[in-house]
């Protein structure tokens, strides 16, 4: 939706061509669709975007984990909760709802499938459980690549440290030598750097976020994390922000990120 809004607001192809990440892709896709649309269809798109911008409740809020909504409501009067549940009825309700939803981005509809996302737009639509599993599997691939040079004993030792996630690492150690992961997970040295400081909590998901970070812009990062419980989402967001400037040639290719688990 943000990409569509940019396409409506800016007709200059050269300007939109300078936008990077999913935001730029969405804007250019929106511009292409607008160019092919009839004048009536373009008016409909503009009306939809204006309505979405004016709406105090962000689109797709049903896909947000409730813990984010509770955090937004903290410190606000009970009226804010009622207005959010039933819809605001007056300007005061509108202000309260917008205050409660201030850190929530607009979201597309959820995708009910269990498959790994094929592109970033799919990831943003993932259910929380699918997104969490995807990040964990990405982290397992990176950790398997990082320790492979030290031999199978090292892999087994690290797997033992991971407890319940150890089986994921052992499975990853086998699959990283097969297409589409083989040769597409980034340089081993980059994987080692991502895994050098192994987090005590949620290590595989956080390593996965580090690997994903160069592919994700700031808007998409927040869209991803609000699907997850807020404490976990904030930890993942921290990794996405901290590693966003990693060169793309040091990160896994999308073919590897989108590989089935």
XYZ file of N, CA and C in Angstrom:
783
model
N 0.825 -1.203 0.000
C 0.000 0.000 0.000
C 0.862 1.258 0.000
N 1.968 1.276 0.723
C 2.843 2.441 0.739
C 3.454 2.650 -0.640
N 3.831 1.532 -1.303
C 4.351 1.635 -2.658
C 3.325 2.215 -3.608
N 2.072 1.796 -3.484
C 1.005 2.330 -4.328
C 0.838 3.826 -4.086
N 0.900 4.224 -2.826
C 0.746 5.644 -2.495
C 1.861 6.472 -3.125
N 3.080 5.975 -3.107
C 4.187 6.682 -3.742
C 3.981 6.785 -5.248
N 3.464 5.713 -5.852
C 3.221 5.726 -7.293
C 2.166 6.769 -7.655
N 1.145 6.898 -6.802
C 0.101 7.895 -7.048
C 0.644 9.301 -6.843
N 1.472 9.465 -5.816
C 1.961 10.803 -5.468
C 3.048 11.301 -6.404
N 3.807 10.379 -7.020
C 4.947 10.774 -7.855
C 4.867 10.064 -9.203
N 4.764 10.820 -10.262
C 4.686 10.231 -11.605
C 6.047 10.184 -12.288
N 7.078 10.656 -11.634
C 8.417 10.719 -12.236
C 9.108 9.363 -12.097
N 9.290 8.676 -13.206
C 9.925 7.357 -13.177
C 11.356 7.421 -12.637
N 12.065 8.500 -12.970
C 13.453 8.619 -12.527
C 13.543 8.682 -11.010
N 12.600 9.369 -10.378
C 12.596 9.455 -8.919
C 12.303 8.094 -8.302
N 11.273 7.407 -8.810
C 10.914 6.099 -8.261
C 12.019 5.072 -8.507
N 12.779 5.254 -9.582
C 13.863 4.319 -9.873
C 14.965 4.372 -8.829
N 15.039 5.483 -8.081
C 16.089 5.626 -7.067
C 15.708 4.996 -5.735
N 14.453 4.598 -5.591
C 14.017 3.989 -4.336
C 14.455 2.534 -4.279
N 15.041 2.124 -3.177
C 15.517 0.763 -3.049
C 14.578 -0.124 -2.256
N 14.913 -1.392 -2.180
C 14.192 -2.348 -1.349
C 12.769 -2.604 -1.802
N 11.997 -3.203 -0.886
C 10.611 -3.553 -1.195
C 9.768 -2.313 -1.452
N 10.114 -1.186 -0.802
C 9.366 0.048 -1.001
C 9.492 0.515 -2.445
N 10.716 0.508 -2.968
C 10.927 0.895 -4.355
C 10.271 -0.055 -5.329
N 10.382 -1.353 -5.042
C 9.743 -2.345 -5.917
C 8.231 -2.127 -5.952
N 7.643 -1.879 -4.786
C 6.204 -1.655 -4.725
C 5.789 -0.395 -5.457
N 6.597 0.662 -5.326
C 6.276 1.920 -6.006
C 6.346 1.753 -7.518
N 7.380 1.076 -8.002
C 7.504 0.889 -9.457
C 6.428 -0.044 -9.995
N 6.091 -1.067 -9.209
C 5.002 -1.954 -9.619
C 3.680 -1.196 -9.662
N 3.454 -0.344 -8.650
C 2.239 0.457 -8.629
C 2.170 1.424 -9.794
N 3.313 2.020 -10.130
C 3.334 2.941 -11.268
C 3.003 2.211 -12.571
N 3.558 1.020 -12.738
C 3.279 0.226 -13.943
C 1.797 -0.135 -14.025
N 1.207 -0.516 -12.892
C -0.207 -0.880 -12.879
C -1.093 0.338 -13.155
N -0.703 1.493 -12.611
C -1.481 2.703 -12.867
C -1.425 3.103 -14.338
N -0.254 2.941 -14.933
C -0.108 3.299 -16.343
C -0.999 2.441 -17.237
N -1.209 1.186 -16.817
C -2.022 0.272 -17.624
C -3.510 0.369 -17.301
N -3.858 1.103 -16.238
C -5.251 1.171 -15.802
C -6.027 2.226 -16.584
N -7.336 2.087 -16.593
C -8.208 3.107 -17.177
C -8.328 4.283 -16.216
N -8.832 5.393 -16.682
C -8.987 6.564 -15.816
C -9.922 6.264 -14.654
N -10.957 5.466 -14.906
C -11.882 5.085 -13.841
C -11.177 4.242 -12.787
N -10.341 3.303 -13.231
C -9.609 2.450 -12.292
C -8.608 3.273 -11.481
N -7.986 4.255 -12.117
C -7.039 5.106 -11.387
C -7.753 5.927 -10.316
N -8.943 6.413 -10.616
C -9.715 7.141 -9.605
C -10.066 6.243 -8.426
N -10.392 4.979 -8.728
C -10.714 4.027 -7.666
C -9.512 3.775 -6.763
N -8.336 3.615 -7.371
C -7.111 3.386 -6.604
C -6.823 4.585 -5.713
N -6.937 5.787 -6.261
C -6.672 6.996 -5.474
C -7.650 7.120 -4.311
N -8.919 6.820 -4.573
C -9.923 6.902 -3.506
C -9.631 5.893 -2.403
N -9.206 4.704 -2.795
C -8.874 3.675 -1.800
C -7.690 4.113 -0.936
N -6.675 4.698 -1.566
C -5.507 5.132 -0.813
C -5.834 6.293 0.117
N -6.641 7.232 -0.348
C -7.033 8.350 0.508
C -7.798 7.845 1.725
N -8.704 6.883 1.500
C -9.473 6.328 2.617
C -8.560 5.618 3.610
N -7.563 4.894 3.088
C -6.645 4.165 3.967
C -5.796 5.126 4.796
N -5.333 6.216 4.167
C -4.507 7.186 4.879
C -5.303 7.873 5.980
N -6.565 8.161 5.704
C -7.396 8.862 6.680
C -7.883 7.938 7.797
N -7.904 6.640 7.544
C -8.426 5.701 8.542
C -7.511 5.679 9.765
N -8.044 5.843 10.959
C -7.194 5.831 12.161
C -6.631 4.452 12.486
N -7.332 3.400 12.061
C -6.868 2.036 12.322
C -6.113 1.541 11.089
N -4.856 1.143 11.220
C -4.072 0.731 10.055
C -4.688 -0.491 9.358
N -4.642 -0.539 8.041
C -5.112 -1.732 7.333
C -4.341 -2.968 7.786
N -5.052 -4.087 7.891
C -4.406 -5.348 8.244
C -4.136 -5.534 9.716
N -4.759 -4.729 10.581
C -4.435 -4.794 12.012
C -4.761 -6.162 12.612
N -5.666 -6.897 11.990
C -5.994 -8.230 12.521
C -4.802 -9.178 12.454
N -3.851 -8.875 11.591
C -2.663 -9.713 11.492
C -1.562 -9.344 12.456
N -1.761 -8.303 13.253
C -0.774 -7.873 14.245
C -0.913 -8.729 15.498
N 0.206 -9.155 16.064
C 0.134 -9.891 17.322
C -0.472 -8.994 18.398
N -1.401 -9.518 19.207
C -2.080 -8.685 20.215
C -1.146 -7.977 21.192
N 0.046 -8.511 21.398
C 0.961 -7.877 22.354
C 1.383 -6.478 21.903
N 1.439 -6.238 20.604
C 1.767 -4.892 20.106
C 0.614 -3.930 20.392
N -0.610 -4.423 20.229
C -1.773 -3.582 20.479
C -1.868 -3.250 21.960
N -1.617 -4.242 22.812
C -1.638 -3.992 24.255
C -0.583 -2.965 24.648
N 0.584 -3.047 24.035
C 1.633 -2.072 24.340
C 1.205 -0.670 23.913
N 0.512 -0.569 22.772
C 0.037 0.731 22.321
C -1.047 1.310 23.216
N -1.855 0.430 23.808
C -2.945 0.877 24.682
C -2.466 1.211 26.093
N -1.286 0.756 26.446
C -0.777 0.985 27.807
C -0.720 2.479 28.104
N -1.297 2.875 29.231
C -1.284 4.268 29.647
C -2.411 5.104 29.091
N -3.183 4.538 28.158
C -4.324 5.274 27.601
C -5.592 4.920 28.376
N -6.578 5.794 28.372
C -7.826 5.488 29.087
C -8.575 4.323 28.449
N -9.475 3.712 29.204
C -10.245 2.572 28.716
C -11.013 2.928 27.451
N -11.329 4.179 27.294
C -12.043 4.616 26.090
C -11.278 4.257 24.815
N -9.957 4.286 24.874
C -9.154 3.948 23.700
C -9.376 2.497 23.292
N -9.443 1.593 24.267
C -9.684 0.180 23.968
C -11.062 -0.011 23.321
N -12.065 0.677 23.867
C -13.411 0.555 23.303
C -13.462 1.106 21.876
N -12.801 2.240 21.670
C -12.806 2.852 20.346
C -12.071 1.989 19.328
N -11.003 1.340 19.762
C -10.256 0.466 18.858
C -11.069 -0.767 18.498
N -11.829 -1.273 19.461
C -12.628 -2.481 19.218
C -13.859 -2.200 18.366
N -14.533 -1.090 18.627
C -15.799 -0.801 17.952
C -15.669 0.194 16.815
N -14.526 0.870 16.735
C -14.366 1.918 15.739
C -14.601 3.275 16.368
N -13.762 4.265 16.072
C -13.911 5.595 16.679
C -15.178 6.297 16.184
N -15.793 7.050 17.110
C -17.059 7.723 16.784
C -16.941 9.233 16.752
N -15.865 9.781 17.312
C -15.702 11.233 17.334
C -14.211 11.559 17.311
N -13.846 12.825 17.182
C -12.422 13.183 17.070
C -11.551 12.714 18.231
N -12.105 12.678 19.427
C -11.308 12.213 20.566
C -10.996 10.727 20.410
N -12.002 9.938 20.013
C -11.766 8.514 19.750
C -10.705 8.330 18.670
N -10.802 9.128 17.613
C -9.842 9.032 16.513
C -8.430 9.292 17.026
N -8.253 10.329 17.850
C -6.924 10.626 18.390
C -6.416 9.472 19.240
N -7.263 8.926 20.091
C -6.847 7.824 20.966
C -6.452 6.594 20.169
N -7.229 6.274 19.145
C -6.924 5.100 18.329
C -5.626 5.303 17.562
N -5.444 6.489 17.008
C -4.191 6.754 16.293
C -2.993 6.705 17.238
N -3.176 7.155 18.449
C -2.087 7.080 19.434
C -1.783 5.624 19.765
N -2.797 4.817 19.935
C -2.586 3.406 20.265
C -1.921 2.645 19.114
N -2.181 3.068 17.890
C -1.678 2.347 16.703
C -0.459 3.021 16.082
N 0.150 3.959 16.805
C 1.190 4.791 16.206
C 2.368 3.981 15.672
N 2.736 2.858 16.310
C 3.907 2.116 15.854
C 3.545 0.939 14.949
N 2.278 0.848 14.551
C 1.843 -0.266 13.709
C 1.803 0.160 12.246
N 2.495 -0.552 11.360
C 2.467 -0.216 9.937
C 1.241 -0.818 9.264
N 0.860 -0.324 8.091
C -0.198 -1.002 7.328
C 0.293 -2.373 6.885
N -0.608 -3.347 6.889
C -0.233 -4.720 6.560
C -1.159 -5.283 5.478
N -0.601 -6.119 4.599
C -1.460 -6.838 3.665
C -2.163 -7.987 4.372
N -3.113 -8.591 3.690
C -3.843 -9.725 4.266
C -2.897 -10.898 4.503
N -3.200 -11.680 5.532
C -2.388 -12.853 5.846
C -2.508 -13.923 4.769
N -1.414 -14.650 4.563
C -1.386 -15.796 3.663
C -1.520 -17.048 4.522
N -2.465 -17.908 4.190
C -2.731 -19.091 5.018
C -1.762 -20.234 4.757
N -0.914 -20.127 3.740
C -0.031 -21.248 3.388
C 1.070 -21.458 4.417
N 1.608 -22.685 4.424
C 2.688 -23.038 5.344
C 4.060 -22.993 4.684
N 4.120 -22.647 3.409
C 5.378 -22.711 2.668
C 6.289 -21.534 3.005
N 7.591 -21.739 2.780
C 8.542 -20.647 2.918
C 8.221 -19.571 1.890
N 8.352 -18.292 2.243
C 8.036 -17.217 1.295
C 8.992 -17.219 0.112
N 8.452 -16.946 -1.070
C 9.270 -16.925 -2.279
C 9.925 -15.565 -2.501
N 9.370 -14.512 -1.919
C 9.939 -13.172 -2.017
C 9.519 -12.391 -0.784
N 10.065 -11.186 -0.643
C 9.802 -10.406 0.564
C 8.317 -10.107 0.731
N 7.629 -9.825 -0.374
C 6.186 -9.544 -0.283
C 5.436 -10.719 0.321
N 5.879 -11.949 0.030
C 5.261 -13.136 0.631
C 5.563 -13.200 2.123
N 6.795 -12.861 2.492
C 7.185 -12.911 3.913
C 6.331 -11.969 4.747
N 6.029 -10.801 4.201
C 5.223 -9.826 4.931
C 3.805 -10.340 5.154
N 3.364 -11.263 4.316
C 2.018 -11.837 4.449
C 1.984 -13.090 5.331
N 3.135 -13.576 5.765
C 3.199 -14.847 6.493
C 2.484 -14.770 7.847
N 1.899 -15.893 8.224
C 1.428 -16.050 9.598
C 2.627 -16.024 10.541
N 2.364 -15.717 11.800
C 3.450 -15.610 12.771
C 4.239 -16.908 12.894
N 3.553 -18.049 12.924
C 4.271 -19.310 13.097
C 5.136 -19.641 11.882
N 4.639 -19.323 10.689
C 5.419 -19.581 9.481
C 6.623 -18.643 9.426
N 6.410 -17.375 9.746
C 7.509 -16.413 9.745
C 8.583 -16.806 10.752
N 8.162 -17.200 11.953
C 9.127 -17.593 12.980
C 9.923 -18.811 12.536
N 9.242 -19.796 11.957
C 9.964 -20.986 11.497
C 10.939 -20.627 10.387
N 10.516 -19.757 9.475
C 11.392 -19.352 8.372
C 12.672 -18.719 8.897
N 12.545 -17.797 9.842
C 13.730 -17.151 10.404
C 14.648 -18.159 11.092
N 14.063 -19.100 11.809
C 14.858 -20.131 12.478
C 15.608 -20.977 11.456
N 14.947 -21.361 10.371
C 15.596 -22.184 9.353
C 16.697 -21.398 8.639
N 16.477 -20.097 8.396
C 17.537 -19.276 7.809
C 18.750 -19.238 8.738
N 18.486 -19.087 10.023
C 19.581 -19.070 10.983
C 20.315 -20.398 11.058
N 19.572 -21.497 10.958
C 20.204 -22.823 10.979
C 21.131 -22.996 9.787
N 20.699 -22.536 8.611
C 21.558 -22.614 7.425
C 22.850 -21.835 7.628
N 22.728 -20.614 8.177
C 23.908 -19.782 8.377
C 24.854 -20.386 9.413
N 24.302 -20.902 10.493
C 25.143 -21.488 11.530
C 25.816 -22.763 11.019
N 25.097 -23.556 10.230
C 25.696 -24.762 9.650
C 26.851 -24.399 8.729
N 26.682 -23.333 7.937
C 27.762 -22.886 7.052
C 28.945 -22.372 7.859
N 28.666 -21.685 8.954
C 29.731 -21.091 9.761
C 30.598 -22.147 10.443
N 29.992 -23.239 10.912
C 30.762 -24.237 11.671
C 31.238 -25.396 10.808
N 30.805 -25.439 9.550
C 31.163 -26.591 8.714
C 32.666 -26.770 8.579
N 33.391 -25.658 8.477
C 34.833 -25.758 8.297
C 35.554 -26.393 9.465
N 34.921 -26.391 10.627
C 35.554 -26.980 11.811
C 35.287 -28.473 11.935
N 34.498 -29.041 11.021
C 34.271 -30.481 11.012
C 32.970 -30.899 11.658
N 32.561 -32.159 11.411
C 31.271 -32.644 11.922
C 31.177 -32.660 13.439
N 32.293 -32.872 14.120
C 32.236 -32.863 15.589
C 31.821 -31.490 16.115
N 32.328 -30.448 15.466
C 31.969 -29.089 15.886
C 30.484 -28.837 15.671
N 29.961 -29.329 14.560
C 28.537 -29.158 14.289
C 27.705 -29.852 15.357
N 28.086 -31.059 15.721
C 27.343 -31.795 16.751
C 27.440 -31.104 18.112
N 28.602 -30.545 18.426
C 28.757 -29.848 19.702
C 27.875 -28.606 19.774
N 27.839 -27.857 18.676
C 26.984 -26.665 18.657
C 25.518 -27.067 18.713
N 25.166 -28.146 18.012
C 23.786 -28.629 18.046
C 23.377 -29.003 19.463
N 24.278 -29.593 20.219
C 23.968 -29.954 21.606
C 23.715 -28.709 22.452
N 24.432 -27.615 22.164
C 24.230 -26.364 22.899
C 22.869 -25.741 22.601
N 22.339 -26.034 21.417
C 21.077 -25.414 21.003
C 19.855 -26.100 21.590
N 20.039 -27.247 22.229
C 18.900 -27.943 22.824
C 17.913 -28.413 21.769
N 16.645 -27.979 21.901
C 15.598 -28.438 20.990
C 15.851 -28.030 19.550
N 16.578 -26.942 19.331
C 16.875 -26.491 17.967
C 18.071 -27.205 17.358
N 18.718 -28.056 18.129
C 19.886 -28.758 17.609
C 19.576 -29.604 16.389
N 18.399 -30.230 16.373
C 18.019 -31.055 15.227
C 17.915 -30.218 13.954
N 17.487 -28.967 14.089
C 17.407 -28.093 12.911
C 18.795 -27.821 12.338
N 19.773 -27.617 13.220
C 21.138 -27.383 12.752
C 21.685 -28.615 12.031
N 21.443 -29.793 12.579
C 21.941 -31.018 11.942
C 21.297 -31.224 10.568
N 20.009 -30.912 10.468
C 19.340 -31.021 9.165
C 19.909 -30.001 8.189
N 20.175 -28.795 8.677
C 20.728 -27.749 7.816
C 22.123 -28.129 7.326
N 22.910 -28.793 8.165
C 24.267 -29.177 7.781
C 24.266 -30.098 6.568
N 23.192 -30.842 6.390
C 23.079 -31.746 5.237
C 22.589 -30.991 4.001
N 21.597 -30.123 4.164
C 20.953 -29.515 2.994
C 21.738 -28.355 2.393
N 22.670 -27.737 3.145
C 23.351 -26.566 2.593
C 24.269 -26.920 1.425
N 24.558 -28.178 1.226
C 25.384 -28.587 0.089
C 24.550 -28.935 -1.136
N 23.226 -28.763 -1.036
C 22.341 -29.101 -2.141
C 21.699 -27.830 -2.701
N 21.386 -27.835 -4.007
C 20.637 -26.703 -4.566
C 19.270 -26.604 -3.894
N 18.719 -25.421 -3.731
C 19.232 -24.115 -4.176
C 20.142 -23.421 -3.171
N 20.465 -24.082 -2.056
C 21.297 -23.430 -1.045
C 22.779 -23.471 -1.392
N 23.216 -24.523 -2.057
C 24.640 -24.693 -2.347
C 25.181 -23.488 -3.110
N 26.185 -22.839 -2.546
C 26.801 -21.694 -3.195
C 25.984 -20.418 -3.153
N 24.827 -20.421 -2.480
C 23.938 -19.253 -2.485
C 23.693 -18.694 -1.092
N 24.436 -19.156 -0.099
C 24.210 -18.719 1.282
C 25.122 -17.575 1.704
N 25.888 -17.042 0.766
C 26.841 -15.991 1.094
C 28.192 -16.592 1.465
N 29.236 -15.778 1.544
C 30.567 -16.285 1.882
C 30.596 -16.887 3.288
N 31.322 -17.990 3.464
C 31.430 -18.569 4.807
C 31.925 -17.577 5.853
N 32.842 -16.690 5.478
C 33.347 -15.706 6.455
C 32.231 -14.781 6.935
N 31.322 -14.432 6.019
C 30.197 -13.586 6.425
C 29.276 -14.335 7.380
N 29.074 -15.635 7.120
C 28.255 -16.447 8.019
C 28.915 -16.557 9.391
N 30.221 -16.724 9.409
C 30.946 -16.802 10.683
C 30.773 -15.498 11.466
N 30.860 -14.371 10.769
C 30.697 -13.075 11.439
C 29.296 -12.944 12.039
N 28.272 -13.440 11.329
C 26.899 -13.364 11.851
C 26.721 -14.230 13.093
N 27.463 -15.315 13.147
C 27.256 -16.298 14.218
C 28.276 -16.177 15.333
N 29.210 -15.247 15.201
C 30.295 -15.161 16.196
C 29.745 -14.883 17.592
N 28.777 -13.974 17.674
C 28.130 -13.689 18.957
C 26.778 -14.404 18.947
N 26.754 -15.627 19.433
C 25.537 -16.435 19.419
C 24.622 -15.970 20.555
N 23.457 -15.403 20.235
C 22.571 -14.918 21.294
C 22.130 -16.048 22.218
N 21.958 -15.726 23.497
C 21.495 -16.728 24.453
C 20.035 -17.091 24.224
N 19.234 -16.118 23.800
C 17.807 -16.345 23.585
C 17.479 -16.266 22.096
N 16.738 -17.242 21.613
C 16.270 -17.258 20.231
C 17.428 -17.127 19.238
N 18.487 -17.904 19.399
C 19.686 -17.658 18.580
C 19.468 -17.864 17.086
N 18.777 -18.935 16.689
C 18.652 -19.205 15.261
C 17.801 -18.155 14.557
N 16.696 -17.754 15.160
C 15.851 -16.733 14.532
C 16.605 -15.412 14.407
N 17.390 -15.057 15.384
C 18.118 -13.792 15.337
C 19.247 -13.851 14.313
N 19.905 -14.994 14.182
C 20.909 -15.144 13.115
C 20.218 -15.076 11.753
N 19.053 -15.702 11.649
C 18.291 -15.625 10.405
C 17.945 -14.200 10.044
N 17.567 -13.390 11.035
C 17.264 -11.982 10.788
C 18.501 -11.233 10.306
N 19.656 -11.557 10.859
C 20.897 -10.923 10.410
C 21.172 -11.226 8.944
N 20.891 -12.462 8.534
C 21.103 -12.850 7.139
C 20.099 -12.180 6.213
N 18.878 -12.010 6.683
C 17.815 -11.417 5.884
C 17.938 -9.902 5.778
N 18.555 -9.268 6.755
C 18.526 -7.811 6.914
C 18.871 -7.012 5.659
N 19.904 -7.372 4.881
C 20.232 -6.544 3.712
C 19.133 -6.502 2.651
N 18.208 -7.453 2.705
C 17.133 -7.507 1.716
C 15.894 -6.729 2.153
N 15.902 -6.165 3.366
C 14.678 -5.622 3.971
C 14.846 -4.130 4.254
N 13.899 -3.311 3.782
C 13.938 -1.890 4.120
C 13.248 -1.659 5.464
N 13.265 -0.411 5.924
C 12.769 -0.110 7.268
C 11.281 -0.396 7.419
N 10.496 -0.111 6.380
C 9.056 -0.353 6.453
C 8.780 -1.848 6.505
N 9.402 -2.606 5.616
C 9.182 -4.052 5.588
C 9.638 -4.713 6.884
N 10.715 -4.205 7.475
C 11.200 -4.768 8.740
C 10.124 -4.681 9.811
N 9.497 -3.515 9.919
C 8.450 -3.364 10.934
C 7.225 -4.191 10.577
N 6.895 -4.307 9.293
C 5.765 -5.137 8.892
C 5.999 -6.595 9.281
N 7.228 -7.047 9.146
C 7.545 -8.422 9.518
C 7.392 -8.640 11.018
N 7.982 -7.763 11.819
C 8.106 -8.073 13.247
C 6.802 -7.934 14.005
N 5.855 -7.106 13.512
C 4.605 -6.969 14.269
C 3.725 -8.210 14.133
N 4.085 -9.138 13.274
C 3.374 -10.416 13.221
C 3.731 -11.284 14.430
N 4.884 -11.027 15.024
C 5.410 -11.850 16.118
C 5.053 -11.237 17.474
N 5.055 -12.034 18.552
C 4.906 -11.449 19.888
C 5.929 -10.332 20.095
N 5.524 -9.266 20.763
C 6.330 -8.051 20.790
C 7.753 -8.243 21.324
N 7.978 -8.970 22.424
C 9.368 -9.130 22.873
C 10.250 -9.794 21.818
N 9.733 -10.827 21.190
C 10.516 -11.486 20.142
C 10.647 -10.568 18.934
N 9.560 -9.890 18.574
C 9.596 -8.992 17.434
C 10.600 -7.868 17.601
N 10.691 -7.298 18.805
C 11.654 -6.228 19.044
C 13.089 -6.730 18.916
N 13.333 -7.959 19.380
C 14.679 -8.534 19.236
C 15.021 -8.738 17.764
N 14.060 -9.245 16.990
C 14.284 -9.448 15.560
C 14.465 -8.107 14.863
N 13.669 -7.114 15.234
C 13.798 -5.792 14.629
C 15.191 -5.209 14.903
N 15.683 -5.411 16.111
C 17.024 -4.930 16.427
C 18.081 -5.535 15.520
N 17.948 -6.829 15.211
C 18.905 -7.486 14.318
C 18.760 -6.966 12.884
N 17.525 -6.773 12.435
C 17.300 -6.281 11.073
C 17.901 -4.888 10.892
N 17.746 -4.046 11.902
C 18.284 -2.691 11.818
C 19.806 -2.711 11.897
N 20.343 -3.487 12.823
C 21.792 -3.499 13.046
C 22.561 -4.037 11.851
N 21.955 -4.934 11.088
C 22.667 -5.588 9.979
C 22.156 -5.153 8.608
N 21.381 -4.077 8.569
C 20.780 -3.635 7.303
C 21.825 -3.206 6.280
N 22.969 -2.717 6.737
C 23.994 -2.210 5.818
C 24.989 -3.276 5.368
N 24.755 -4.517 5.737
C 25.611 -5.596 5.241
C 25.541 -5.625 3.719
N 26.670 -5.694 3.016
C 26.618 -5.750 1.549
C 25.811 -6.954 1.071
N 25.052 -6.760 0.008
C 24.215 -7.850 -0.491
C 25.042 -9.061 -0.911
N 26.264 -8.835 -1.394
C 27.068 -9.985 -1.809
C 27.627 -10.757 -0.614
N 27.395 -10.265 0.593
C 27.753 -11.009 1.804
C 26.544 -11.717 2.407
N 25.388 -11.569 1.778
C 24.145 -12.141 2.294
C 23.692 -13.303 1.415
N 22.809 -14.143 1.923
C 22.261 -15.216 1.083
C 21.461 -14.638 -0.075
N 21.465 -15.346 -1.199
C 20.616 -14.972 -2.333
C 19.177 -15.365 -2.023
N 18.230 -14.722 -2.708
C 16.826 -15.044 -2.449
C 16.498 -16.493 -2.788
N 17.229 -17.080 -3.727
C 16.993 -18.487 -4.048
C 17.207 -19.361 -2.827
N 18.196 -19.019 -2.004
C 18.460 -19.766 -0.775
C 17.466 -19.403 0.319
N 17.121 -18.124 0.408
C 16.161 -17.695 1.432
C 14.794 -18.327 1.209
N 14.442 -18.527 -0.053
C 13.114 -19.044 -0.383
C 13.059 -20.564 -0.472
N 14.160 -21.237 -0.172
C 14.207 -22.694 -0.297
C 13.245 -23.354 0.689
N 12.616 -24.408 0.247
C 11.686 -25.145 1.116
C 12.463 -25.778 2.261
N 11.815 -25.864 3.422
C 12.474 -26.496 4.576
C 12.122 -27.968 4.652
